[in-house]
mmCIF file of C-alpha atoms in Angstrom:
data_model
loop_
_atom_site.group_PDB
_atom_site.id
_atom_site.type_symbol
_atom_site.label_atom_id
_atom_site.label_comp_id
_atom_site.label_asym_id
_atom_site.label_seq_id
_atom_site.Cartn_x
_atom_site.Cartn_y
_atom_site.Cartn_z
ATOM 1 C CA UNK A 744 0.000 0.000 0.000
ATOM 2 C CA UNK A 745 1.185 3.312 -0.589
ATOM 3 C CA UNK A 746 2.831 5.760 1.610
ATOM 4 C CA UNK A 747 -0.822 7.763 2.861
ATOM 5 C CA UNK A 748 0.412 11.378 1.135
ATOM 6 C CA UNK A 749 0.983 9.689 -2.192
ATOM 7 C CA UNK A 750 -2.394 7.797 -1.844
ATOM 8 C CA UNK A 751 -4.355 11.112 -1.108
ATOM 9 C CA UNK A 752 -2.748 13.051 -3.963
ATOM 10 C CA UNK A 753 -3.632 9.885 -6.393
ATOM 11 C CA UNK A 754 -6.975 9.885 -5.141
ATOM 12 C CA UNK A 755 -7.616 14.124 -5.552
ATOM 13 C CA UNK A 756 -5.996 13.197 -8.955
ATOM 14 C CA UNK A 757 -8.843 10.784 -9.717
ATOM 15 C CA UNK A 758 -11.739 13.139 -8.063
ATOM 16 C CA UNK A 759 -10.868 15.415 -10.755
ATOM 17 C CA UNK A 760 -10.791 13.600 -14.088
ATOM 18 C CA UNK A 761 -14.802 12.641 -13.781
ATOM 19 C CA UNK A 762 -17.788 13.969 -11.930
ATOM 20 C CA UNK A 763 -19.077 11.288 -9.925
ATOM 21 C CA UNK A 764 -16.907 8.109 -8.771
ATOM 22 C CA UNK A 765 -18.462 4.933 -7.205
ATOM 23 C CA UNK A 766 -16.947 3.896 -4.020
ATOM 24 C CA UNK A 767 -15.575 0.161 -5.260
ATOM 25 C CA UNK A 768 -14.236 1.621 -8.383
ATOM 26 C CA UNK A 769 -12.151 3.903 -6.346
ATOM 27 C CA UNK A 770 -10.860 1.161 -3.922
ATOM 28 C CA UNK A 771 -10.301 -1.015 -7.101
ATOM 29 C CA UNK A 772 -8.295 1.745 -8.949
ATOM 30 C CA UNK A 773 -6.092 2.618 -5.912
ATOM 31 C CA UNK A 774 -5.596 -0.835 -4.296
ATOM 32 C CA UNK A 775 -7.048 -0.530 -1.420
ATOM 33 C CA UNK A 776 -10.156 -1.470 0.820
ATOM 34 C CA UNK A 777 -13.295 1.019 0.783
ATOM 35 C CA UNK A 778 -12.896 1.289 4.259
ATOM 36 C CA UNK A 779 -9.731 3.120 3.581
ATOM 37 C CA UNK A 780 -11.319 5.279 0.744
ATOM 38 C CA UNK A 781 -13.764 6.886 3.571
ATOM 39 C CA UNK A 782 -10.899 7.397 5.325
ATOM 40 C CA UNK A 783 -9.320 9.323 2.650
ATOM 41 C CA UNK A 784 -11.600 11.174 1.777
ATOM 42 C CA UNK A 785 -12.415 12.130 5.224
ATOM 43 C CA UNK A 786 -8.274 13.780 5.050
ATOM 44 C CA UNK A 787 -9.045 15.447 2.288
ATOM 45 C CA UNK A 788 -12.062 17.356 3.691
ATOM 46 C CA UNK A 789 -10.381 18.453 6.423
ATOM 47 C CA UNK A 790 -7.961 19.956 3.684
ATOM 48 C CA UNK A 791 -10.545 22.064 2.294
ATOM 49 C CA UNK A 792 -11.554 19.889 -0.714
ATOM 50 C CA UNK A 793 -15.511 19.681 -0.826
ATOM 51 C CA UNK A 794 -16.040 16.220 -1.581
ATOM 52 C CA UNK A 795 -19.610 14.834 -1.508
ATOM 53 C CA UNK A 796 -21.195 11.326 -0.950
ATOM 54 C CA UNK A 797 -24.020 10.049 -2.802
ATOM 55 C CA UNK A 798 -26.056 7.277 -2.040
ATOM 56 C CA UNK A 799 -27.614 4.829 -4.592
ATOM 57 C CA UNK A 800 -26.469 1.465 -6.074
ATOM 58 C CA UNK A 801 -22.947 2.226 -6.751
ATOM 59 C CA UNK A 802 -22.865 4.969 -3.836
ATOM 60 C CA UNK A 803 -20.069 6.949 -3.865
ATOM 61 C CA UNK A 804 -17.924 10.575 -4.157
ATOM 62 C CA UNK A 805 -18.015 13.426 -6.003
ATOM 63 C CA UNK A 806 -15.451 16.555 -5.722
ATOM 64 C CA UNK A 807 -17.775 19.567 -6.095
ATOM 65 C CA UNK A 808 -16.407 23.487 -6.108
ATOM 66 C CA UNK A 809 -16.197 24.942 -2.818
ATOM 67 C CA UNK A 810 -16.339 28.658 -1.306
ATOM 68 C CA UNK A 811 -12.543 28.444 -0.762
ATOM 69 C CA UNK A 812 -9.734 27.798 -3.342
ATOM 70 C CA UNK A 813 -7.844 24.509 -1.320
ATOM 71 C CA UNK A 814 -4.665 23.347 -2.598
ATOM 72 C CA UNK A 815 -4.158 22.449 -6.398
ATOM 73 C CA UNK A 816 -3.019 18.998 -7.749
ATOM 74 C CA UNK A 817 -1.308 19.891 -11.228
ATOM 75 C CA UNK A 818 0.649 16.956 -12.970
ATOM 76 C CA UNK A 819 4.050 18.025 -14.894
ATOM 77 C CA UNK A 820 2.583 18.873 -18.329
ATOM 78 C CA UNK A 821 -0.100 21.146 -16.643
ATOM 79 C CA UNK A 822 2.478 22.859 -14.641
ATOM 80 C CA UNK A 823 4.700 24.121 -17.100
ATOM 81 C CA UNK A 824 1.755 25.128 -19.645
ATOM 82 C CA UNK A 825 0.397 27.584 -16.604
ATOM 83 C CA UNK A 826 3.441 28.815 -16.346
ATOM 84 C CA UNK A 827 3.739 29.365 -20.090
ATOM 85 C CA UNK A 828 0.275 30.847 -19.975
ATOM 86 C CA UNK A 829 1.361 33.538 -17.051
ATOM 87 C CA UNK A 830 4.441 34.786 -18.811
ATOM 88 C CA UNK A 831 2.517 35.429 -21.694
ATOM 89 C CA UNK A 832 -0.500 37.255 -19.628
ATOM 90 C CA UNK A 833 0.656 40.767 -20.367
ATOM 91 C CA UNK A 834 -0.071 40.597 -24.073
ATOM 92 C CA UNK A 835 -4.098 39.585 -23.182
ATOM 93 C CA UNK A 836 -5.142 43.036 -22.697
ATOM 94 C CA UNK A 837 -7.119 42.287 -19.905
ATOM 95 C CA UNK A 838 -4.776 44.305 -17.295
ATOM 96 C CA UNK A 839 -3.839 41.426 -15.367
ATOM 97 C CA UNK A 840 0.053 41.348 -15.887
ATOM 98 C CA UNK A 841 0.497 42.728 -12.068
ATOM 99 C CA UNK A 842 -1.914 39.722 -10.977
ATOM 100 C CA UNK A 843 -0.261 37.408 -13.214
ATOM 101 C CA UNK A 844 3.297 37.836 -11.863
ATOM 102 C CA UNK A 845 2.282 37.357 -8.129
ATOM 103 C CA UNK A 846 0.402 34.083 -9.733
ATOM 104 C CA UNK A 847 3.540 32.532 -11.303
ATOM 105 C CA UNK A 848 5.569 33.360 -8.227
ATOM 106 C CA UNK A 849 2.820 31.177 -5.908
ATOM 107 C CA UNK A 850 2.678 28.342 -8.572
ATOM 108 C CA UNK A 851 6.654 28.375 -8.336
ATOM 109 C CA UNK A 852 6.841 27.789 -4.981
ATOM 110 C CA UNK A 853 5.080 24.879 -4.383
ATOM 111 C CA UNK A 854 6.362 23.654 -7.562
ATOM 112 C CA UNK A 855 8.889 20.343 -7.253
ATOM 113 C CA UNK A 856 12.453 21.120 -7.586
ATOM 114 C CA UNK A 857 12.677 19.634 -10.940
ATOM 115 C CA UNK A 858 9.763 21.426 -12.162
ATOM 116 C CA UNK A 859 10.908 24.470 -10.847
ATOM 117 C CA UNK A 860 14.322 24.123 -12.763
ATOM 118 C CA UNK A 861 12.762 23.314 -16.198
ATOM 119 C CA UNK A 862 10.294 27.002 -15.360
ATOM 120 C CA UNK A 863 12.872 28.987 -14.502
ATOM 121 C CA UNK A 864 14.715 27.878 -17.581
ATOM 122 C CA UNK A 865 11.792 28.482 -19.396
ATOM 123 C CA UNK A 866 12.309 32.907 -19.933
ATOM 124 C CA UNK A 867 9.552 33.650 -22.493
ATOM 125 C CA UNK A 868 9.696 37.373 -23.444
ATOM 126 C CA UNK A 869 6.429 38.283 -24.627
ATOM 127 C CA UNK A 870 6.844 40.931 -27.743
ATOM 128 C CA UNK A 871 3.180 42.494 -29.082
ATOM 129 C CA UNK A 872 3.185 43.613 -32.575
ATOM 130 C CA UNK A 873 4.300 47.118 -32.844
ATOM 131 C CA UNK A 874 1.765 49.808 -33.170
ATOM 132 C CA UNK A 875 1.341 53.559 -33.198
ATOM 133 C CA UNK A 876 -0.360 53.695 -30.088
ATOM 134 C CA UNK A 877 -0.771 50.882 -27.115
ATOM 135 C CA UNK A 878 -3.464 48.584 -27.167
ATOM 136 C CA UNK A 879 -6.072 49.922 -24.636
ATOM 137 C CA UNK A 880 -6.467 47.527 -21.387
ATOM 138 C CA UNK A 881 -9.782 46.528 -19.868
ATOM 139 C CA UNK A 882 -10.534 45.897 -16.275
ATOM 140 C CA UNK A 883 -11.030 42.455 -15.158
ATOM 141 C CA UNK A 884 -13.919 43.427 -13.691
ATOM 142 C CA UNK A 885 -15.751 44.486 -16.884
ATOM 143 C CA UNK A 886 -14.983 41.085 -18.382
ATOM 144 C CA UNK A 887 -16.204 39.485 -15.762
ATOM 145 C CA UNK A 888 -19.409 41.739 -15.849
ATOM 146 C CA UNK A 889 -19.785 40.720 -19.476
ATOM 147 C CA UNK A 890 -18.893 37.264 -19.382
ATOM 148 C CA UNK A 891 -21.273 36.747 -16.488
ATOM 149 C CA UNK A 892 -24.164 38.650 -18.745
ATOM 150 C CA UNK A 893 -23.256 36.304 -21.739
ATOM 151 C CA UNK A 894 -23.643 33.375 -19.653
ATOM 152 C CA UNK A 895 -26.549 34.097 -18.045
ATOM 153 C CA UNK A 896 -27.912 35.626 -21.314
ATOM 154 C CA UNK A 897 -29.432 38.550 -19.966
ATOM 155 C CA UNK A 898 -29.846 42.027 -21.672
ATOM 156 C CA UNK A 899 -27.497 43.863 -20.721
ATOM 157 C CA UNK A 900 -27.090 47.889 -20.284
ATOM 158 C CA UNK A 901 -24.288 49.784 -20.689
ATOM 159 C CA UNK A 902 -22.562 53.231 -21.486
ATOM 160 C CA UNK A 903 -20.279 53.313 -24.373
ATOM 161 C CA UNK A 904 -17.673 55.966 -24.999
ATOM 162 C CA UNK A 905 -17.599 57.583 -28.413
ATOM 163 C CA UNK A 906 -14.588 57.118 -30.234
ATOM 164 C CA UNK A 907 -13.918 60.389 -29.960
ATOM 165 C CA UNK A 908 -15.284 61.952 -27.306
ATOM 166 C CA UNK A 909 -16.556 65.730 -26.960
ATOM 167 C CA UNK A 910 -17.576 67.670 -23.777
ATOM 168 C CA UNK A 911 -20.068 69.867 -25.845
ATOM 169 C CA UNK A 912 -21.516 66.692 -27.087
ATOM 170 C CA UNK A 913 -24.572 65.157 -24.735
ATOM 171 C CA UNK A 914 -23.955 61.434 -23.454
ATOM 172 C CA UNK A 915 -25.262 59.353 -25.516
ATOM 173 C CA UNK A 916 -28.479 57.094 -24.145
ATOM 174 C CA UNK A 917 -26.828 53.676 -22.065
ATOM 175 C CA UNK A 918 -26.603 50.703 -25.249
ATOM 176 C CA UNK A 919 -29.410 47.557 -24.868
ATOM 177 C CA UNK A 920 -27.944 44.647 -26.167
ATOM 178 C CA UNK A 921 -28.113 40.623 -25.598
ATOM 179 C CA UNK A 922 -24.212 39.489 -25.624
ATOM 180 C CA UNK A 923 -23.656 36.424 -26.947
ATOM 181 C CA UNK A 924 -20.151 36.369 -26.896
ATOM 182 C CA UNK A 925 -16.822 37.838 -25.448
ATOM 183 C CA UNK A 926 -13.193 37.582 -27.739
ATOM 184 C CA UNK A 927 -10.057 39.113 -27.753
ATOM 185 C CA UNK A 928 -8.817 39.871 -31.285
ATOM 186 C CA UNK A 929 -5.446 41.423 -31.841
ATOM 187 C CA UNK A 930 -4.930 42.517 -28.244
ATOM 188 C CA UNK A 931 -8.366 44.018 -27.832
ATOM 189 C CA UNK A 932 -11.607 42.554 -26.129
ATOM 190 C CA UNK A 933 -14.755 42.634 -28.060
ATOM 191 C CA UNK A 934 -18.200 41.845 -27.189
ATOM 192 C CA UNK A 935 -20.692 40.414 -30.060
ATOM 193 C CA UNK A 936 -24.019 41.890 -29.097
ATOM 194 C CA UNK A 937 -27.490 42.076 -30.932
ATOM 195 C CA UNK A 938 -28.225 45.962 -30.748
ATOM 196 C CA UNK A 939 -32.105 45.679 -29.531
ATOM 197 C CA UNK A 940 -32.278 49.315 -30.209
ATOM 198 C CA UNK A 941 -30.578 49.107 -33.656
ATOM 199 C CA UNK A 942 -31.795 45.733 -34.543
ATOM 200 C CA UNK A 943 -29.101 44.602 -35.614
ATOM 201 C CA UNK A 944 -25.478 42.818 -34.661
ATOM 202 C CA UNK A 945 -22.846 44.708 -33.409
ATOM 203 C CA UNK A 946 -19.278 44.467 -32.171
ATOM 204 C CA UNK A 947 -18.254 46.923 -28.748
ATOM 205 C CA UNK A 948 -14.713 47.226 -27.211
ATOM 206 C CA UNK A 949 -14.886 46.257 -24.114
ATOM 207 C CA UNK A 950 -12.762 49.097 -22.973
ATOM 208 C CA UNK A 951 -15.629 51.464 -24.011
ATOM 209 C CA UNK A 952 -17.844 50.124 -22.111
ATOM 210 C CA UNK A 953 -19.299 50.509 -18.416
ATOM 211 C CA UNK A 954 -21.960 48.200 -17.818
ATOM 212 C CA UNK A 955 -25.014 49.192 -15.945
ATOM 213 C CA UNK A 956 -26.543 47.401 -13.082
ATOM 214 C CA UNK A 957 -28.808 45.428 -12.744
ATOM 215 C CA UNK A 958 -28.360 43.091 -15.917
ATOM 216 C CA UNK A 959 -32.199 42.639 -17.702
ATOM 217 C CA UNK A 960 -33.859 39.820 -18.576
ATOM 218 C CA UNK A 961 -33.296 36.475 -19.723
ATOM 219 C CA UNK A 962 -33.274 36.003 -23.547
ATOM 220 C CA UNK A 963 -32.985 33.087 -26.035
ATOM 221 C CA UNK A 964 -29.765 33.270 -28.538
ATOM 222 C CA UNK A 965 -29.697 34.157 -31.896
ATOM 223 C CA UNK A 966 -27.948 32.560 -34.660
ATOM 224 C CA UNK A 967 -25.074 34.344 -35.915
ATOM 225 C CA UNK A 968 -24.419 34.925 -39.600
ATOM 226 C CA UNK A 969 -21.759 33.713 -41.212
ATOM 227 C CA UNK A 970 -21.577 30.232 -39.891
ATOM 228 C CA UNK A 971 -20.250 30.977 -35.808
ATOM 229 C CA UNK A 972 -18.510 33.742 -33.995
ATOM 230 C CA UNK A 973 -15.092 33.253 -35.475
ATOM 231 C CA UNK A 974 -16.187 33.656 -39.424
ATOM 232 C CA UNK A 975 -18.937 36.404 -38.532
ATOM 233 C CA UNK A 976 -16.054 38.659 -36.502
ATOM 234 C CA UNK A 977 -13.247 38.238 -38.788
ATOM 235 C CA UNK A 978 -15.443 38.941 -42.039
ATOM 236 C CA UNK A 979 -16.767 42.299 -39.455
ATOM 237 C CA UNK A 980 -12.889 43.392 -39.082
ATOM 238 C CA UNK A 981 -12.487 42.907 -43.164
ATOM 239 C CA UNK A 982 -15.633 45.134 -43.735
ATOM 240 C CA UNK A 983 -17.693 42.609 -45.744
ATOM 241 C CA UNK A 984 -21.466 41.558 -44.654
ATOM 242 C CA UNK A 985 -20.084 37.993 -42.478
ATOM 243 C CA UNK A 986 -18.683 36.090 -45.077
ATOM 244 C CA UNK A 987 -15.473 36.704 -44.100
ATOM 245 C CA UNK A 988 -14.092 37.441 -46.804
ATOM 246 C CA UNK A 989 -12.183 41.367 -47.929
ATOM 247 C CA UNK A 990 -14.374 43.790 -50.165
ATOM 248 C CA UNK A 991 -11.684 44.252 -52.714
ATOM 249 C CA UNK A 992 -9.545 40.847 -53.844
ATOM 250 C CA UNK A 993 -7.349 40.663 -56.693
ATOM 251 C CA UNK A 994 -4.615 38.424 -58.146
ATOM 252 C CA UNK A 995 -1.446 38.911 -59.475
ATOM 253 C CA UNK A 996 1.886 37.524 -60.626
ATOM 254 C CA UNK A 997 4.906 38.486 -58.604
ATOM 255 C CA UNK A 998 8.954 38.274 -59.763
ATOM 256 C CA UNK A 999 9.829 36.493 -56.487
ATOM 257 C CA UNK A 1000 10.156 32.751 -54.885
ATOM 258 C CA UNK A 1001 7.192 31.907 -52.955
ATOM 259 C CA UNK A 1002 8.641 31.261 -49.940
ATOM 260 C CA UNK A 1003 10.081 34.965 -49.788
ATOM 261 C CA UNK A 1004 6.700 36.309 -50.495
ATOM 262 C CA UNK A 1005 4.574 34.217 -48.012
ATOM 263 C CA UNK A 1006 6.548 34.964 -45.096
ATOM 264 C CA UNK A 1007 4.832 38.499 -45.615
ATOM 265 C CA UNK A 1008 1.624 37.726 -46.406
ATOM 266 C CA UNK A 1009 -0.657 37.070 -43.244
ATOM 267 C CA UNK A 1010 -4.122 35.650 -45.143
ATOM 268 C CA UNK A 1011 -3.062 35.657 -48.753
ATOM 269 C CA UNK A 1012 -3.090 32.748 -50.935
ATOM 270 C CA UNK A 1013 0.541 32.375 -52.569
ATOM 271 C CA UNK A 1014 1.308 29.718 -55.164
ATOM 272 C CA UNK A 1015 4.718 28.685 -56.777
ATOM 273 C CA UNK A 1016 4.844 29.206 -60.879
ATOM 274 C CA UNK A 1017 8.888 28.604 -60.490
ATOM 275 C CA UNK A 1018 12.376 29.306 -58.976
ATOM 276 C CA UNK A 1019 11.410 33.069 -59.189
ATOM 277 C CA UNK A 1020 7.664 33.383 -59.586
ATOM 278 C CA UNK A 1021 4.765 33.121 -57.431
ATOM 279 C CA UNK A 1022 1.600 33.596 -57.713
ATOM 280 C CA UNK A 1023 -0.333 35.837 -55.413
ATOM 281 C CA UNK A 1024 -3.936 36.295 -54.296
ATOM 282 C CA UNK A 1025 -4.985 39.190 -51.604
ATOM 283 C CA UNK A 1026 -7.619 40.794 -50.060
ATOM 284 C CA UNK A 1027 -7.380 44.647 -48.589
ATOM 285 C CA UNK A 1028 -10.134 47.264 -47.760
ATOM 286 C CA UNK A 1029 -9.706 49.271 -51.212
ATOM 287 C CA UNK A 1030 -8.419 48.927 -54.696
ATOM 288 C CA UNK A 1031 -5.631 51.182 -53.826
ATOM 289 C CA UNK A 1032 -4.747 50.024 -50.372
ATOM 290 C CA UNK A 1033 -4.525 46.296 -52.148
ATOM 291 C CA UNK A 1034 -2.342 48.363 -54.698
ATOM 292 C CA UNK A 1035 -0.043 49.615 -52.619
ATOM 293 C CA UNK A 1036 -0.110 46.541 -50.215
ATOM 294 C CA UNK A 1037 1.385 44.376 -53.264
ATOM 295 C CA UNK A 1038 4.021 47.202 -54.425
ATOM 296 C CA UNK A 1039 5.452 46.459 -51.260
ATOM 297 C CA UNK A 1040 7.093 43.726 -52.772
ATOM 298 C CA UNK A 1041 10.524 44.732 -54.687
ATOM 299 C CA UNK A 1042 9.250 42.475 -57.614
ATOM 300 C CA UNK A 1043 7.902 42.856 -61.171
ATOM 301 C CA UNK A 1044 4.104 42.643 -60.978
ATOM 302 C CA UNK A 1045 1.848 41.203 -63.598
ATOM 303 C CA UNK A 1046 -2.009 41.698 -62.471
ATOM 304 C CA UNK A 1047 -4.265 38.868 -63.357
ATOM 305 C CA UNK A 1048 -7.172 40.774 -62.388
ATOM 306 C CA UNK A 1049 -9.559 42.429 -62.039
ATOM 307 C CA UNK A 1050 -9.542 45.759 -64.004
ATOM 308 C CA UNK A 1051 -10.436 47.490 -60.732
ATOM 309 C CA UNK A 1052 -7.011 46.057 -59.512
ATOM 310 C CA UNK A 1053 -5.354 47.052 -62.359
ATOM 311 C CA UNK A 1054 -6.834 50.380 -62.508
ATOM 312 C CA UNK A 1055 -5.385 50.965 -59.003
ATOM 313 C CA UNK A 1056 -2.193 50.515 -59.832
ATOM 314 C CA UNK A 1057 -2.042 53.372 -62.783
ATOM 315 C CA UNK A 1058 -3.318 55.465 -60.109
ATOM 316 C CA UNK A 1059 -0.962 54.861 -57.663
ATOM 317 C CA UNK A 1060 1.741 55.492 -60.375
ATOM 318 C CA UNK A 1061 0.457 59.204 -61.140
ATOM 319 C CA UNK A 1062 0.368 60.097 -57.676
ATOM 320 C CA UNK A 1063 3.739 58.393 -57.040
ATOM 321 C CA UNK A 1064 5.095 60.596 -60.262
ATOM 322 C CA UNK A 1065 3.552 63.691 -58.962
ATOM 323 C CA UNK A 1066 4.580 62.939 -55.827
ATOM 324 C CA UNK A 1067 8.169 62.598 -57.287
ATOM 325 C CA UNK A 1068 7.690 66.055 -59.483
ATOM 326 C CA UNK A 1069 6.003 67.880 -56.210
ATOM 327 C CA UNK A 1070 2.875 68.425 -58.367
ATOM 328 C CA UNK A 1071 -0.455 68.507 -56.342
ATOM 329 C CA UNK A 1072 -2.251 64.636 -55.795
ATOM 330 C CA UNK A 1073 -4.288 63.736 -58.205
ATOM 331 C CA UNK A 1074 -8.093 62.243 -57.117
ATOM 332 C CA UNK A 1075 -8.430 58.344 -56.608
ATOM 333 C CA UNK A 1076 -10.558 56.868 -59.155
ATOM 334 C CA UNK A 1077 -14.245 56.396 -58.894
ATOM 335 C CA UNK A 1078 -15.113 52.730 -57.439
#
């Protein structure tokens, strides 16, 4: 039989992995009497670990959450990923980094030695993509307001601040909305609402927004276009209707090896033609902002289409040649 501290750390281990657990399955799966499982289990109340015993045929325990966090039972793999998970915190968003720290620092302690040597060994420098201006941070305590709303799937009130905001301008009216989901997308928190007052769907930042108590009532979900949350936000970031896919996509021919060009192209399509061609196929917000998105590339450019594409691209080499000549811009062409 084993030593009583490895037997109660087997048998939490157990607890965890499934809801309920008959008492003879336990006994069979440690090795030891049931007499000895009450016993056990008895230790690991007194621990703080709210285990529960049913009755019924196969009577037996059931680890259930508690008003108090007791010790954790982590095995290696979970361990390390935590830790992996904290030192990469400050790039959430959330404004947790400060909580996050003290977290690793507990986990660390109680860690084993040889877990501890393989974390500290384990320096993960966490580098967001550079931008012209920080990433806002939310409080926890908004996303916990609005993930409690979505889960409950309540209406929910709120105040939003303008994007821009203006002291001669009124507040606006508080926002009525049913959330139906909370994501994070390129370092910002969003929540996916259906505007009651607008009728329609709508994304919010959740660092715009103060939520209003109490939450309203309970409401059934609505389907989302586009096919789920992931297709119907990323096709609301490209400006199209939920498809997902850009408002302006063209192809071309570039004078360069595929595998220099597709390190550069986030969600492009590129295709080898040869040693030194590729093919290329990209979406962007306008004509000219695709334009200028493939110049980038210090290539010869063939366009395969369309003529909107390749109408861009004369327009971009005017106002490059003016540009050039310090004449004034010329107008983009009508779309």
């Amino acid at each position: 039989m084993p030593k009583t501290s490895a037997r109660l750390l087997a048998l939490l281990s157990l607890l965890q992995t499934r809801r309920d657990w008959p008492g003879a399955l336990l006994a069979e799966r440690l090795d030891i009497s049931p007499r000895t499982v009450r016993r056990d289990v008895d230790r690991l109340r007194e621990l703080g670990y709210p285990i529960v015993a049913f009755k019924g045929p196969d009577g037996g325990y059931r680890l259930e959450a508690g008003t108090e966090l007791p010790p954790l039972l982590f095995d290696d793999e979970q361990a390390v990923a935590l830790a992996i998970a904290l030192q990469i915190a400050t790039t959430t968003g959330a404004g947790i980094e400060e909580a996050a720290a003290r977290a690793l620092n507990t986990v660390r302690q109680v860690m084993p030695v040889r877990l501890r040597r393989r974390i500290d060994t384990l320096q993960v420098t966490a580098v967001e993509r550079p931008a012209t201006r920080p990433d806002p941070q939310v409080d926890s305590g908004v996303l916990m307001a609005l993930s409690a709303a979505v889960h409950a799937r309540e209406v929910l009130r709120f105040d939003y601040t303008p994007v821009y905001p203006d002291d001669q301008v009124m507040q606006p009216p508080p926002r009525r909305v049913q959330p139906h989901h909370l994501v994070t997308w390129g370092g910002r928190w969003y929540l996916v609402a259906w505007d009651l007052d607008r009728e329609d769907w709508r994304t919010f930042r959740a660092d715009r927004i103060a939520p209003r108590t109490p939450t309203g009532p309970r409401f059934t979900p609505r389907e989302l276009p586009g096919g789920g949350v992931a297709a119907f936000v990323t096709g609301r970031f490209r400006g199209s209707d939920g498809s997902g896919d850009w408002p302006c996509r063209g192809e071309v021919i570039l004078g360069l090896p595929a595998s220099a060009v597709s390190r550069f192209t986030r969600d492009g399509v590129v295709e080898e033609l040869g040693p030194d061609r590729c093919r290329l196929v990209l979406g962007s917000w306008s004509w000219p902002g695709l334009a200028a998105t493939i110049g980038r590339f210090d290539a010869d450019i063939e366009v395969v289409g369309p003529a909107e594409l390749r109408d861009a691209f004369a327009h971009l080499a005017r106002r490059y040649a003016d540009a050039a000549d310090g004449a004034p811009a010329t107008p983009p062409p009508a779309r």
